[in-house]
Coordinates of C-alpha atoms (C1' of nucleotides) in Angstrom, one line a residue:
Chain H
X460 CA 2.3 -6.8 13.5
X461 CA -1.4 -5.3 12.5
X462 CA 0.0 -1.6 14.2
X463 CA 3.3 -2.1 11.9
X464 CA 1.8 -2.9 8.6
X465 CA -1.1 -0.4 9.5
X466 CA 2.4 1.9 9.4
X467 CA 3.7 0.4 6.6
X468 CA 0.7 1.0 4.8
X469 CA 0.0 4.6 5.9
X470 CA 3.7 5.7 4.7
X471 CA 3.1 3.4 1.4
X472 CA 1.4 5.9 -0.7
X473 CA 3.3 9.2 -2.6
X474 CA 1.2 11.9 -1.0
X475 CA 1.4 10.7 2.6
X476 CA 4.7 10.1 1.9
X477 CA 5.2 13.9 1.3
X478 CA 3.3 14.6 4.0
X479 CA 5.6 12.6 6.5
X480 CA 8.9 13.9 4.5
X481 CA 7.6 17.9 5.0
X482 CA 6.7 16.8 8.9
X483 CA 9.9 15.8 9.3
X484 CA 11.2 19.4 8.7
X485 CA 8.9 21.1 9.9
X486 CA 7.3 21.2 13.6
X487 CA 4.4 21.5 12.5
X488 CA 2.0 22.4 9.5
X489 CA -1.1 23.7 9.1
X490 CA -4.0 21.8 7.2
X491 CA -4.2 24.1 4.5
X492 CA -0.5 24.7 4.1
X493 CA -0.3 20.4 3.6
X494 CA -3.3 21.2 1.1
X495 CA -1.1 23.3 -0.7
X496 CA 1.9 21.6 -0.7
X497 CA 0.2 18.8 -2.1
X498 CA -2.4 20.5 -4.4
X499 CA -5.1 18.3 -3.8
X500 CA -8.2 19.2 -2.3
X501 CA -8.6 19.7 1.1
X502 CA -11.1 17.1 1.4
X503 CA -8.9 14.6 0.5
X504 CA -5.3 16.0 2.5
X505 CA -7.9 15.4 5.1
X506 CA -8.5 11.6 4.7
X507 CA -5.0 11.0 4.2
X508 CA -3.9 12.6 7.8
X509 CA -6.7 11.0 9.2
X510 CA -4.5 7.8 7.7
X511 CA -1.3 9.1 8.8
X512 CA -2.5 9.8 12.7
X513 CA -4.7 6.6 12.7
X514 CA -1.5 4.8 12.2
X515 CA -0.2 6.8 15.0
X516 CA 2.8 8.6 13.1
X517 CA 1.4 12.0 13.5
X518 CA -0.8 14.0 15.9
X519 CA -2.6 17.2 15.4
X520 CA -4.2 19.7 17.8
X521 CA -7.1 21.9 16.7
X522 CA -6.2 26.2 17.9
X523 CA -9.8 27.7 17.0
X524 CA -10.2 26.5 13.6
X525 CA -6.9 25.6 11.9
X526 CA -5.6 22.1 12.9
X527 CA -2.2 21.7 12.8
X528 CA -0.3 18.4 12.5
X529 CA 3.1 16.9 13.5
X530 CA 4.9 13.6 13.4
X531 CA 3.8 11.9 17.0
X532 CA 7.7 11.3 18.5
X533 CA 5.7 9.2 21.2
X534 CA 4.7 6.7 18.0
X535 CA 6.5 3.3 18.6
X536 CA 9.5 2.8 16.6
X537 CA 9.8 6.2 15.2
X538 CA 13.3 6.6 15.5
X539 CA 14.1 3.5 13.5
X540 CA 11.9 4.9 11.1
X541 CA 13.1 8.0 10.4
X542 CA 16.7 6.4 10.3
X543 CA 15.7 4.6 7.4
X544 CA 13.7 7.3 5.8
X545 CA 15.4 10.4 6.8
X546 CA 18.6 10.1 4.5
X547 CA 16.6 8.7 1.3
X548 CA 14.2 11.8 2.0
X549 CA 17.3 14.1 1.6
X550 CA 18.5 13.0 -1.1
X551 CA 15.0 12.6 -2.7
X552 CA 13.9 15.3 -5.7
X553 CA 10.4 15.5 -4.5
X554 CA 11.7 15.8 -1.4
X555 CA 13.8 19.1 -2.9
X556 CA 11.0 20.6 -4.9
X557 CA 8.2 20.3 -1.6
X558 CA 11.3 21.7 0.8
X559 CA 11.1 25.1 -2.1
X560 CA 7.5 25.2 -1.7
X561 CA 7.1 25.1 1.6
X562 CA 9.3 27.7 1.9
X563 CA 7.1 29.9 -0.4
X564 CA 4.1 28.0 1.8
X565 CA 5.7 29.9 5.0
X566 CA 6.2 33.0 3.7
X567 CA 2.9 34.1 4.0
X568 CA 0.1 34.0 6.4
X569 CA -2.4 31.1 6.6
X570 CA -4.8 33.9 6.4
X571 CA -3.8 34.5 2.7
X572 CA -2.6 31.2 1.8
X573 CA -6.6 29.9 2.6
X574 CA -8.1 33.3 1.0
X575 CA -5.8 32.2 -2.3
X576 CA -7.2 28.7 -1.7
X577 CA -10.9 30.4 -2.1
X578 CA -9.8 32.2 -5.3
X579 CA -9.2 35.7 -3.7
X580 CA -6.9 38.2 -4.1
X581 CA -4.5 38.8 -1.3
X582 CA -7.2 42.2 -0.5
X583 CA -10.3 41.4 -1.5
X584 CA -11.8 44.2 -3.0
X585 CA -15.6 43.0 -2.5
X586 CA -16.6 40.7 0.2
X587 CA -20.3 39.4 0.0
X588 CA -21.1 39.6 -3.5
X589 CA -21.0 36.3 -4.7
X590 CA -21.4 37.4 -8.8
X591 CA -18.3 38.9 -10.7
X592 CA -20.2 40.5 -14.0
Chain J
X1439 CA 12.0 7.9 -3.0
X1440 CA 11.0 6.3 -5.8
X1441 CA 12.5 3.3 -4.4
X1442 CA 11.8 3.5 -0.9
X1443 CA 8.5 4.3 -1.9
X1444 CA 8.5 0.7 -3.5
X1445 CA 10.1 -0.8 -0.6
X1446 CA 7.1 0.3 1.6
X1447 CA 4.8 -0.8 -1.0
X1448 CA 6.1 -3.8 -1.2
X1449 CA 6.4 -4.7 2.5
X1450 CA 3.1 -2.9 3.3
X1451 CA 0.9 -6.2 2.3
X1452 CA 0.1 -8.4 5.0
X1453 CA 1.0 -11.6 2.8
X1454 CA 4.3 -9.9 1.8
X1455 CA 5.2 -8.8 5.1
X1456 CA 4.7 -12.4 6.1
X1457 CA 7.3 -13.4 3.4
X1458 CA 9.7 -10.9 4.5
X1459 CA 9.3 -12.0 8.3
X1460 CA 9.7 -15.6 7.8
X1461 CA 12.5 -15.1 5.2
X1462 CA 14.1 -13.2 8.3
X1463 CA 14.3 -16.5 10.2
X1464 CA 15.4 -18.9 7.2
X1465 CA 18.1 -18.2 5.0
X1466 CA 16.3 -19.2 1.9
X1467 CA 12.8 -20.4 1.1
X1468 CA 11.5 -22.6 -1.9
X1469 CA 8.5 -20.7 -3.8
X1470 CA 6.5 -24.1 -2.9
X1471 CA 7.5 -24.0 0.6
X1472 CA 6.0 -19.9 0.5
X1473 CA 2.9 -21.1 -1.0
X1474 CA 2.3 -23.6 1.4
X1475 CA 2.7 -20.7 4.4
X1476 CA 0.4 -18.8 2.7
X1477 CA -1.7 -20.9 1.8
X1478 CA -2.6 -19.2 -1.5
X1479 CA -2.1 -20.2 -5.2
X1480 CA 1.3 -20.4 -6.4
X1481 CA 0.5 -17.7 -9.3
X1482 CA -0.4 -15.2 -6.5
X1483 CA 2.9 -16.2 -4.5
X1484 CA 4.7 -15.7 -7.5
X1485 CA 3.8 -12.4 -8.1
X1486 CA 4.4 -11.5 -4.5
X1487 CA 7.6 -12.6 -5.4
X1488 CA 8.0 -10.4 -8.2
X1489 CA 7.1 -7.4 -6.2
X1490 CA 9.6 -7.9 -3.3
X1491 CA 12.3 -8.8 -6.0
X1492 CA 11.5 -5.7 -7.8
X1493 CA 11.5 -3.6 -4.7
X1494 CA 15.1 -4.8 -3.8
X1495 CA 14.2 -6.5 -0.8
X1496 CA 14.0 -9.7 -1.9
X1497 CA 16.8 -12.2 -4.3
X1498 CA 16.4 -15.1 -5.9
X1499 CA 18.4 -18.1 -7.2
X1500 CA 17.3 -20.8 -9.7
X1501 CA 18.8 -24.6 -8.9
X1502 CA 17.0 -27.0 -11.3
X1503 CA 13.2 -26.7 -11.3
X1504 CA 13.2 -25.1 -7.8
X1505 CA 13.4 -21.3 -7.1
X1506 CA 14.8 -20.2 -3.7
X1507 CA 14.0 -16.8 -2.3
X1508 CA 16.3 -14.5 0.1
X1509 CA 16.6 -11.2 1.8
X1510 CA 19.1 -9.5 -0.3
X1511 CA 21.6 -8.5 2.5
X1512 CA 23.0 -5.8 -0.5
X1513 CA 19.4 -3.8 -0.4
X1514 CA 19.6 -0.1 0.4
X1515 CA 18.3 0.6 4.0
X1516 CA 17.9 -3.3 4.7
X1517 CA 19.5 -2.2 8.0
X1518 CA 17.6 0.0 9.6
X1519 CA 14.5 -1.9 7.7
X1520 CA 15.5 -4.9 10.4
X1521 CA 16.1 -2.7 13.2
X1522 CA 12.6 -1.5 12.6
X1523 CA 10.7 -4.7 12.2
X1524 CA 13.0 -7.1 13.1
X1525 CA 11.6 -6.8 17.0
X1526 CA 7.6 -6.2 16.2
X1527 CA 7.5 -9.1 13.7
X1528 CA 9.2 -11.2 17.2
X1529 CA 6.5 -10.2 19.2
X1530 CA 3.5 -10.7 16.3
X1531 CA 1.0 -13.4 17.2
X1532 CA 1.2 -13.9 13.3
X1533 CA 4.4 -14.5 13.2
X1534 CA 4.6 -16.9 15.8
X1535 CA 2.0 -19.2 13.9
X1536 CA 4.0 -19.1 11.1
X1537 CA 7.0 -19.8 12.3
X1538 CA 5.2 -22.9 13.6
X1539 CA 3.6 -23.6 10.2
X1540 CA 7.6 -23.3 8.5
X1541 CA 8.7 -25.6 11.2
X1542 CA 6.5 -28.5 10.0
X1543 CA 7.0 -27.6 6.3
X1544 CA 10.5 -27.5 6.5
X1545 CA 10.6 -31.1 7.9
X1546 CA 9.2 -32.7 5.1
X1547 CA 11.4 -32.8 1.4
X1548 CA 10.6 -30.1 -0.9
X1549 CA 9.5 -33.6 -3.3
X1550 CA 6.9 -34.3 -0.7
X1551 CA 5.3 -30.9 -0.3
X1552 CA 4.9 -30.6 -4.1
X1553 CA 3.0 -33.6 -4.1
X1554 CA 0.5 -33.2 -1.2
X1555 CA 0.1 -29.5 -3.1
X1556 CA -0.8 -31.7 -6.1
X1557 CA -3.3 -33.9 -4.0
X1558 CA -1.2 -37.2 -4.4
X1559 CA -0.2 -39.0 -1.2
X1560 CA 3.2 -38.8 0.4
X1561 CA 3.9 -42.0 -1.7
X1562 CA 1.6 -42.0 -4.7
X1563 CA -0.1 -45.5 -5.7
X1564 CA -1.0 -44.5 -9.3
X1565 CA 1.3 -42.2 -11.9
X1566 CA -0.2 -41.4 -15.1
X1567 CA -4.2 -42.4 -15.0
X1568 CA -6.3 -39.0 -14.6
X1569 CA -9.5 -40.0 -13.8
X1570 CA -10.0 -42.4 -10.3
X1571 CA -13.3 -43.4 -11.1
Chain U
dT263 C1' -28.0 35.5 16.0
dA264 C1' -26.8 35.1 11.2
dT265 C1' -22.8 34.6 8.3
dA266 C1' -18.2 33.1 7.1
dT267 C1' -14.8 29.7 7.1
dA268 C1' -11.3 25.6 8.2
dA269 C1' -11.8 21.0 8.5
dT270 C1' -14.1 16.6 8.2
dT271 C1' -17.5 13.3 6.6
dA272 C1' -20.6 11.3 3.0
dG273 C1' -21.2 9.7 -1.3
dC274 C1' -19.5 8.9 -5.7
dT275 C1' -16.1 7.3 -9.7
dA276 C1' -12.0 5.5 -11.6
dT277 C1' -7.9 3.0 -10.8
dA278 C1' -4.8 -0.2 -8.5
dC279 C1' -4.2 -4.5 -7.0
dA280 C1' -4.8 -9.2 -4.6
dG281 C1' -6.8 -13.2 -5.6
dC282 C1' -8.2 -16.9 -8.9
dT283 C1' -7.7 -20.4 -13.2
dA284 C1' -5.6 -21.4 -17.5
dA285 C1' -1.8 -21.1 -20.5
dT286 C1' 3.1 -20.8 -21.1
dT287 C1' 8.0 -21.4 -20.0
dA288 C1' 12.0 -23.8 -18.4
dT289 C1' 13.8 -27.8 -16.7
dG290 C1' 14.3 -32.7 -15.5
dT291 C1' 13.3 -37.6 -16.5
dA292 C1' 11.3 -42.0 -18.6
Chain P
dT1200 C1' 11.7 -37.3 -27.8
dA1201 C1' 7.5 -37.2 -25.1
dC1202 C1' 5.9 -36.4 -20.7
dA1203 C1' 6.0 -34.4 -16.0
dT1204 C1' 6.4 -30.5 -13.1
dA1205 C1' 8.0 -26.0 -10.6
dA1206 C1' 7.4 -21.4 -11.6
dT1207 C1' 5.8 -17.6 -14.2
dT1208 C1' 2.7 -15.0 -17.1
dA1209 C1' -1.8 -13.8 -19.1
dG1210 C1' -6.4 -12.7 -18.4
dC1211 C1' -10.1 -12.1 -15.5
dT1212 C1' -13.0 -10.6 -11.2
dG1213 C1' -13.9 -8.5 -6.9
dT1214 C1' -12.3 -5.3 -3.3
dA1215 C1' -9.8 -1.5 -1.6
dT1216 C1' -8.6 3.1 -2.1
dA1217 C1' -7.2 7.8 -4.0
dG1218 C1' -9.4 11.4 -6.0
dC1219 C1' -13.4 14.5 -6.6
dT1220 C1' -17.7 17.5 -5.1
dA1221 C1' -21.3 18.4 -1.8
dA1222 C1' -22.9 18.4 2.8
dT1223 C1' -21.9 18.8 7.5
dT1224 C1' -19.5 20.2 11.8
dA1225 C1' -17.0 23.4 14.7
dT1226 C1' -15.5 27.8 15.5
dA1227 C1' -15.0 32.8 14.9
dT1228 C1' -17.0 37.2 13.9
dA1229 C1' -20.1 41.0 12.1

DNA sequence: TATATAATTAGCTATACAGCTAATTATGTA
DNA sequence: TACATAATTAGCTGTATAGCTAATTATATA
């Protein structure tokens, strides 16, 4: 029961919520594409995968230095889960709005989406100078 | 989402999970007969209550002073909710305690258990004096 | 080897909520 | 009609947690 509610609990808050909905259409996503789907800062996307994958409903693997994260299919009882969630996520408006913004979210590189993350302009015009005037 | 969103907040407390598991095997409980699974105050079982109500999962009935307490077989996704945690609460250590917990409270008249929660006797000597000194 | 950077962890604050007791409500009974 | 009682609501307290920024870690690159 303690792995269930653990479940229960990790899918029991809006924003990890989101995050299950958007892994559900989307192999896989990037830590800094979640972070801006959800527009929250990284540091907390990062606590609330760490919840998600904890409760063993999605895995990631680290490639250099992006992580990227998935729903684990492996995770017991998955498949009743998504049956229950699946068509309530479909017909969901939040769901709608993330599905647009991930498309916008996909349509560029992670390259630029982290350099817009840092404030930059798609082509930085100065790189060390840390001043603007 | 909104209101699966509430369904998994409302099952994703371990005292409300245990309400919805042993209100799986009975076909109606007595608010007095939840409290005394829980073993918390009635106020706090109440409110439990409330929540489950609220999120859909959960009906109730009023028959005199008594309230009884069902799944509502009419909630959207109660389905595939069972199929989900239908076969994990079965194999719960929790849920095997309290199903041996309802088995005693369920033998003894609703009458009865209010009373021993009151701290009278099964068959009270005095009725109206307060004090016992 | 020094710097940059994606992600995580540490440390903090504000809010949500599970628990309690006391008060109230709704109902039955002497 | 006054009292008893099952349940709920109000009001409070302590704990859990979602959010933040800053510090740290792991990795890539100049």
């Amino acid at each position: 029961m303690d792995k269930t509610l653990l479940k229960l609990k990790a899918l029991a808050d809006r924003n990890r919520f989101r995050i299950f909905g958007a892994l559900t259409q989307y192999k896989e996503l990037c830590a800094c594409q979640i972070t801006e789907l959800l527009q929250v800062s990284g540091a907390t996307v990062s606590r609330h995968l760490g919840i998600l994958v904890t409760a063993g409903l999605v895995k990631s693997r680290k490639e250099s230095r992006w992580v990227y994260f998935a729903l684990d299919e492996g995770c017991d009882g998955i498949d009743n889960i998504l049956e229950w969630l699946l068509p309530r996520l479909h017909q969901s408006d939040q769901m709608q709005m993330d599905l647009e913004v991930l498309d916008g979210i996909m349509a560029v590189t992670k390259e630029d989406l982290c350099r817009q993350q840092r404030g930059e302009a798609c082509c930085p015009v100065q790189k060390k100078e840390k001043g603007d005037g």
